[in-house]
CSV table of C-alpha atoms and ligand atoms in Angstrom, one decimal:
chain,number,residue,atom,x,y,z
M,1209,MET,CA,-36.2,-39.4,33.1
M,1210,ILE,CA,-39.4,-41.7,33.8
M,1211,ARG,CA,-39.9,-44.2,31.0
M,1212,PRO,CA,-43.2,-45.8,30.3
M,1213,ILE,CA,-43.6,-49.3,31.8
M,1214,VAL,CA,-44.3,-52.2,29.3
M,1215,VAL,CA,-47.6,-53.8,30.3
M,1216,TYR,CA,-48.9,-57.7,29.7
M,1217,PRO,CA,-49.7,-58.9,27.1
M,1218,ASP,CA,-47.2,-56.6,25.3
M,1219,LYS,CA,-44.8,-59.1,23.0
M,1220,ARG,CA,-41.8,-57.3,24.2
M,1221,LEU,CA,-41.8,-58.7,27.5
M,1222,LYS,CA,-41.1,-62.1,26.1
M,1223,GLN,CA,-38.1,-61.0,24.4
M,1224,GLN,CA,-34.6,-62.8,25.5
M,1225,SER,CA,-32.4,-59.7,26.7
M,1226,LYS,CA,-29.0,-59.4,25.5
M,1227,PRO,CA,-25.8,-59.3,28.0
M,1228,VAL,CA,-24.4,-55.6,28.7
M,1229,MET,CA,-21.2,-55.2,27.1
M,1230,ALA,CA,-20.6,-51.5,27.6
M,1231,PHE,CA,-20.4,-50.0,31.1
M,1232,ASP,CA,-20.8,-46.4,29.9
M,1233,GLU,CA,-22.9,-43.4,30.2
M,1234,THR,CA,-25.7,-44.9,28.3
M,1235,LEU,CA,-26.1,-47.6,30.8
M,1236,HIS,CA,-25.7,-45.3,33.6
M,1237,THR,CA,-28.4,-43.0,32.2
M,1238,LEU,CA,-30.5,-46.4,31.6
M,1239,LEU,CA,-30.1,-47.4,35.2
M,1240,ASP,CA,-30.9,-44.1,36.4
M,1241,ASP,CA,-34.1,-43.9,34.6
M,1242,MET,CA,-35.1,-47.3,35.6
M,1243,ASN,CA,-34.5,-46.3,39.0
M,1244,GLU,CA,-36.8,-43.2,38.7
M,1245,THR,CA,-39.6,-45.1,36.8
M,1246,MET,CA,-39.3,-47.9,39.4
M,1247,MET,CA,-39.5,-45.4,42.4
M,1248,ALA,CA,-42.4,-43.5,40.6
M,1249,SER,CA,-44.5,-46.8,40.7
M,1250,ASN,CA,-43.9,-48.0,44.1
M,1251,GLY,CA,-41.8,-51.0,42.5
M,1252,ILE,CA,-39.5,-52.9,44.5
M,1253,GLY,CA,-37.7,-54.5,41.4
M,1254,LEU,CA,-37.6,-53.7,37.7
M,1255,ALA,CA,-35.8,-55.1,34.8
M,1256,ALA,CA,-34.7,-53.3,31.7
M,1257,ILE,CA,-37.2,-55.1,29.4
M,1258,GLN,CA,-39.8,-53.6,31.4
M,1259,VAL,CA,-38.9,-50.0,29.9
M,1260,GLY,CA,-38.6,-51.7,26.4
M,1261,VAL,CA,-34.9,-52.2,26.6
M,1262,PRO,CA,-33.7,-55.8,26.2
M,1263,LEU,CA,-30.5,-55.6,28.1
M,1264,ARG,CA,-29.7,-57.7,31.0
M,1265,ALA,CA,-29.9,-55.2,33.6
M,1266,LEU,CA,-32.3,-55.0,36.8
M,1267,LEU,CA,-32.7,-53.2,39.8
M,1268,ILE,CA,-33.9,-54.2,43.3
M,1269,ASN,CA,-34.7,-51.9,46.2
M,1270,LEU,CA,-36.5,-53.5,49.1
M,1271,PRO,CA,-38.7,-51.5,51.7
M,1272,ASP,CA,-37.8,-51.5,55.3
M,1273,GLU,CA,-40.2,-52.8,57.9
M,1274,GLU,CA,-42.2,-49.5,57.5
M,1275,GLY,CA,-42.3,-49.9,53.8
M,1276,ASN,CA,-39.6,-47.1,53.1
M,1277,GLN,CA,-37.3,-47.3,50.5
M,1278,TYR,CA,-33.7,-45.8,50.5
M,1279,PRO,CA,-31.3,-45.0,47.8
M,1280,GLU,CA,-28.5,-46.8,49.7
M,1281,ASN,CA,-30.5,-50.0,49.4
M,1282,LEU,CA,-30.7,-49.9,45.8
M,1283,ILE,CA,-29.0,-53.0,44.1
M,1284,GLU,CA,-28.1,-52.4,40.3
M,1285,VAL,CA,-27.8,-55.8,38.7
M,1286,ILE,CA,-26.0,-56.3,35.4
M,1287,ASN,CA,-25.5,-59.7,33.6
M,1288,PRO,CA,-26.6,-61.7,36.8
M,1289,VAL,CA,-26.0,-65.4,36.9
M,1290,ILE,CA,-27.4,-67.8,39.7
M,1291,LEU,CA,-24.4,-70.0,40.9
M,1292,GLU,CA,-26.2,-72.2,43.3
M,1293,LYS,CA,-29.9,-72.3,44.6
M,1294,LYS,CA,-31.3,-74.2,47.6
M,1295,GLY,CA,-35.0,-75.3,49.1
M,1296,PHE,CA,-38.4,-73.8,48.0
M,1297,THR,CA,-40.5,-70.9,49.2
M,1298,THR,CA,-43.8,-69.6,48.3
M,1299,TYR,CA,-44.5,-65.9,48.1
M,1300,THR,CA,-47.5,-63.7,47.0
M,1301,GLU,CA,-45.7,-61.9,43.9
M,1302,GLY,CA,-46.6,-58.5,42.0
M,1303,CYS,CA,-45.0,-56.9,38.9
M,1304,LEU,CA,-45.2,-53.7,37.5
M,1305,SER,CA,-46.0,-55.0,34.0
M,1306,VAL,CA,-48.8,-56.8,35.3
M,1307,PRO,CA,-50.5,-54.1,37.5
M,1308,GLU,CA,-53.1,-55.1,40.0
M,1309,TYR,CA,-52.7,-58.7,39.7
M,1310,TYR,CA,-51.0,-60.9,42.7
M,1311,ASP,CA,-50.5,-64.5,43.1
M,1312,ASP,CA,-48.6,-67.1,45.0
M,1313,VAL,CA,-45.3,-68.2,43.2
M,1314,GLU,CA,-42.8,-70.8,44.3
M,1315,ARG,CA,-39.3,-70.2,43.8
M,1316,ALA,CA,-35.9,-71.6,45.4
M,1317,GLU,CA,-35.6,-70.3,49.1
M,1318,TRP,CA,-31.7,-69.4,48.9
M,1319,VAL,CA,-29.8,-68.3,46.1
M,1320,LYS,CA,-26.0,-67.5,45.2
M,1321,VAL,CA,-25.9,-64.6,42.4
M,1322,GLU,CA,-22.7,-63.4,40.6
M,1323,PHE,CA,-23.4,-60.2,38.7
M,1324,TYR,CA,-21.7,-56.8,37.9
M,1325,ASP,CA,-22.1,-53.3,39.2
M,1326,ARG,CA,-22.8,-50.2,36.9
M,1327,HIS,CA,-18.7,-50.0,36.6
M,1328,GLY,CA,-18.4,-53.5,35.4
M,1329,GLU,CA,-17.0,-54.9,39.0
M,1330,ARG,CA,-18.1,-58.3,39.8
M,1331,ARG,CA,-20.1,-58.9,42.6
M,1332,GLU,CA,-21.4,-62.1,44.5
M,1333,ILE,CA,-24.5,-62.1,47.1
M,1334,GLU,CA,-25.7,-65.0,48.8
M,1335,THR,CA,-29.4,-64.4,50.2
M,1336,ASP,CA,-32.6,-65.9,51.0
M,1337,GLY,CA,-36.1,-64.1,51.9
M,1338,LEU,CA,-37.5,-61.4,50.1
M,1339,LEU,CA,-34.1,-60.5,48.2
M,1340,ALA,CA,-33.7,-64.1,46.7
M,1341,ILE,CA,-37.2,-64.0,45.7
M,1342,ALA,CA,-36.6,-60.4,44.0
M,1343,PHE,CA,-33.5,-61.7,42.3
M,1344,GLN,CA,-35.3,-64.7,40.8
M,1345,HIS,CA,-38.5,-62.8,39.7
M,1346,GLU,CA,-36.3,-60.0,38.0
M,1347,MET,CA,-33.8,-62.7,36.3
M,1348,ASP,CA,-37.1,-64.3,34.6
M,1349,HIS,CA,-37.7,-61.0,33.0
M,1350,LEU,CA,-34.5,-61.2,31.4
M,1351,ASP,CA,-35.3,-64.6,29.7
M,1352,GLY,CA,-38.7,-63.3,28.7
M,1353,HIS,CA,-40.7,-64.9,31.4
M,1354,LEU,CA,-43.6,-63.2,33.9
M,1355,PHE,CA,-44.5,-64.8,37.2
M,1356,ILE,CA,-47.9,-65.3,35.8
M,1357,GLU,CA,-46.5,-68.4,33.6
M,1358,LYS,CA,-45.9,-70.1,36.9
M,1359,LEU,CA,-49.4,-70.1,38.0
M,1360,SER,CA,-51.6,-73.4,37.9
M,1361,PHE,CA,-53.7,-74.1,34.9
M,1362,LEU,CA,-56.8,-72.9,36.8
M,1363,LYS,CA,-55.2,-69.9,38.2
M,1364,ARG,CA,-53.8,-68.8,34.9
M,1365,LYS,CA,-57.6,-69.1,33.5
M,1366,LYS,CA,-58.8,-67.2,36.4
M,1367,PHE,CA,-56.1,-64.4,35.5
M,1368,GLU,CA,-56.6,-64.3,31.8
M,1369,LYS,CA,-60.4,-63.6,32.4
M,1370,GLU,CA,-60.0,-61.2,34.9
M,1371,TRP,CA,-57.4,-59.4,32.5
M,1372,LYS,CA,-59.7,-59.4,29.7
M,1373,LYS,CA,-62.5,-57.6,32.0
M,1374,LYS,CA,-59.8,-55.2,33.3
M,1375,LEU,CA,-58.4,-54.2,29.8
M,1376,LYS,CA,-62.0,-53.5,28.7
M,1377,GLU,CA,-62.6,-51.4,31.6
M,1378,LEU,CA,-59.4,-49.6,30.8
M,1379,LYS,CA,-60.5,-48.9,27.3
M,1380,GLU,CA,-64.0,-48.0,28.2
M,1381,LYS,CA,-62.4,-45.3,30.7
M,1382,LYS,CA,-60.1,-43.8,27.8
M,1383,LYS,CA,-63.3,-43.2,25.6
B,827,LIG,C1,-52.1,-51.2,41.6
B,827,LIG,C2,-50.6,-51.6,41.2
B,827,LIG,O1,-50.1,-51.8,40.3
B,827,LIG,O2,-50.1,-52.2,42.2
B,827,LIG,C3,-48.9,-52.9,42.3
B,827,LIG,C4,-48.6,-54.1,42.0
B,827,LIG,C5,-47.2,-54.5,42.1
B,827,LIG,C6,-46.1,-53.4,42.1
B,827,LIG,C7,-44.6,-53.8,42.3
B,827,LIG,C8,-44.2,-55.0,42.2
B,827,LIG,C9,-42.9,-55.3,42.1
B,827,LIG,O3,-42.0,-54.2,42.4
B,827,LIG,N1,-42.4,-56.3,41.9
B,827,LIG,C10,-41.0,-56.7,41.8
B,827,LIG,C11,-40.8,-58.1,41.9
B,827,LIG,C12,-41.0,-58.7,43.1
B,827,LIG,C13,-42.3,-59.4,43.4
B,827,LIG,C14,-42.4,-60.3,44.6
B,827,LIG,C15,-41.3,-60.1,45.7
B,827,LIG,C16,-40.1,-59.2,45.4
B,827,LIG,C17,-40.1,-58.9,44.2
B,827,LIG,C18,-46.6,-52.1,42.5
B,827,LIG,C19,-47.9,-51.7,42.4
B,827,LIG,O4,-48.2,-50.3,42.6
B,827,LIG,C20,-48.6,-50.0,43.7
B,827,LIG,C21,-49.3,-48.7,43.8
B,827,LIG,O5,-48.6,-50.8,44.8
B,828,LIG,CO1,-41.8,-58.4,37.3
């Protein structure tokens, strides 16, 4: 089922997520709910904490050139660890927990990641490009970090001003 997405500045997003210990039905239901939620919101990545569950689990499903996402491209990532990273790259990132805000973020260009699938099988991926960025963005969520924390001081001030205005508009709309 679709679960509500936790939105900045909700304090839950700053939690340190705990490793998954049970690769059981409960985990599988969580992963399925996360996928429904991510797809319903046009997301390409989602960490469990974004639906309020502080577990080290995340999903990535990158769209193809036409912008379509396919179930076979879904990667379910549990207890990930970056084994190696190289180079630098900058990309304009967005996040379902910080809707309608995008900004340039610098990250490693290439990463080697070890993780487990929903059955507890170990996997290893070496990648660059958007997948490398997605892994780093989603893994930051597991440690309570959002991409807006990487903004320069001035960009962060701009963001906070815009965000206060947006929240006020949202409250006005709800009245
Ligand atoms: C209006 C609004 O909220 O816009 C959105 C913003 C972000 C997103 C999704 C962002 C997302 O999936 N980020 C995953 C992390 C990531 C960021 C950059 C590159 C790789 C991985 C979706 C939005 O919704 C629509 C309808 O476009
Ligand atoms: Co995010």
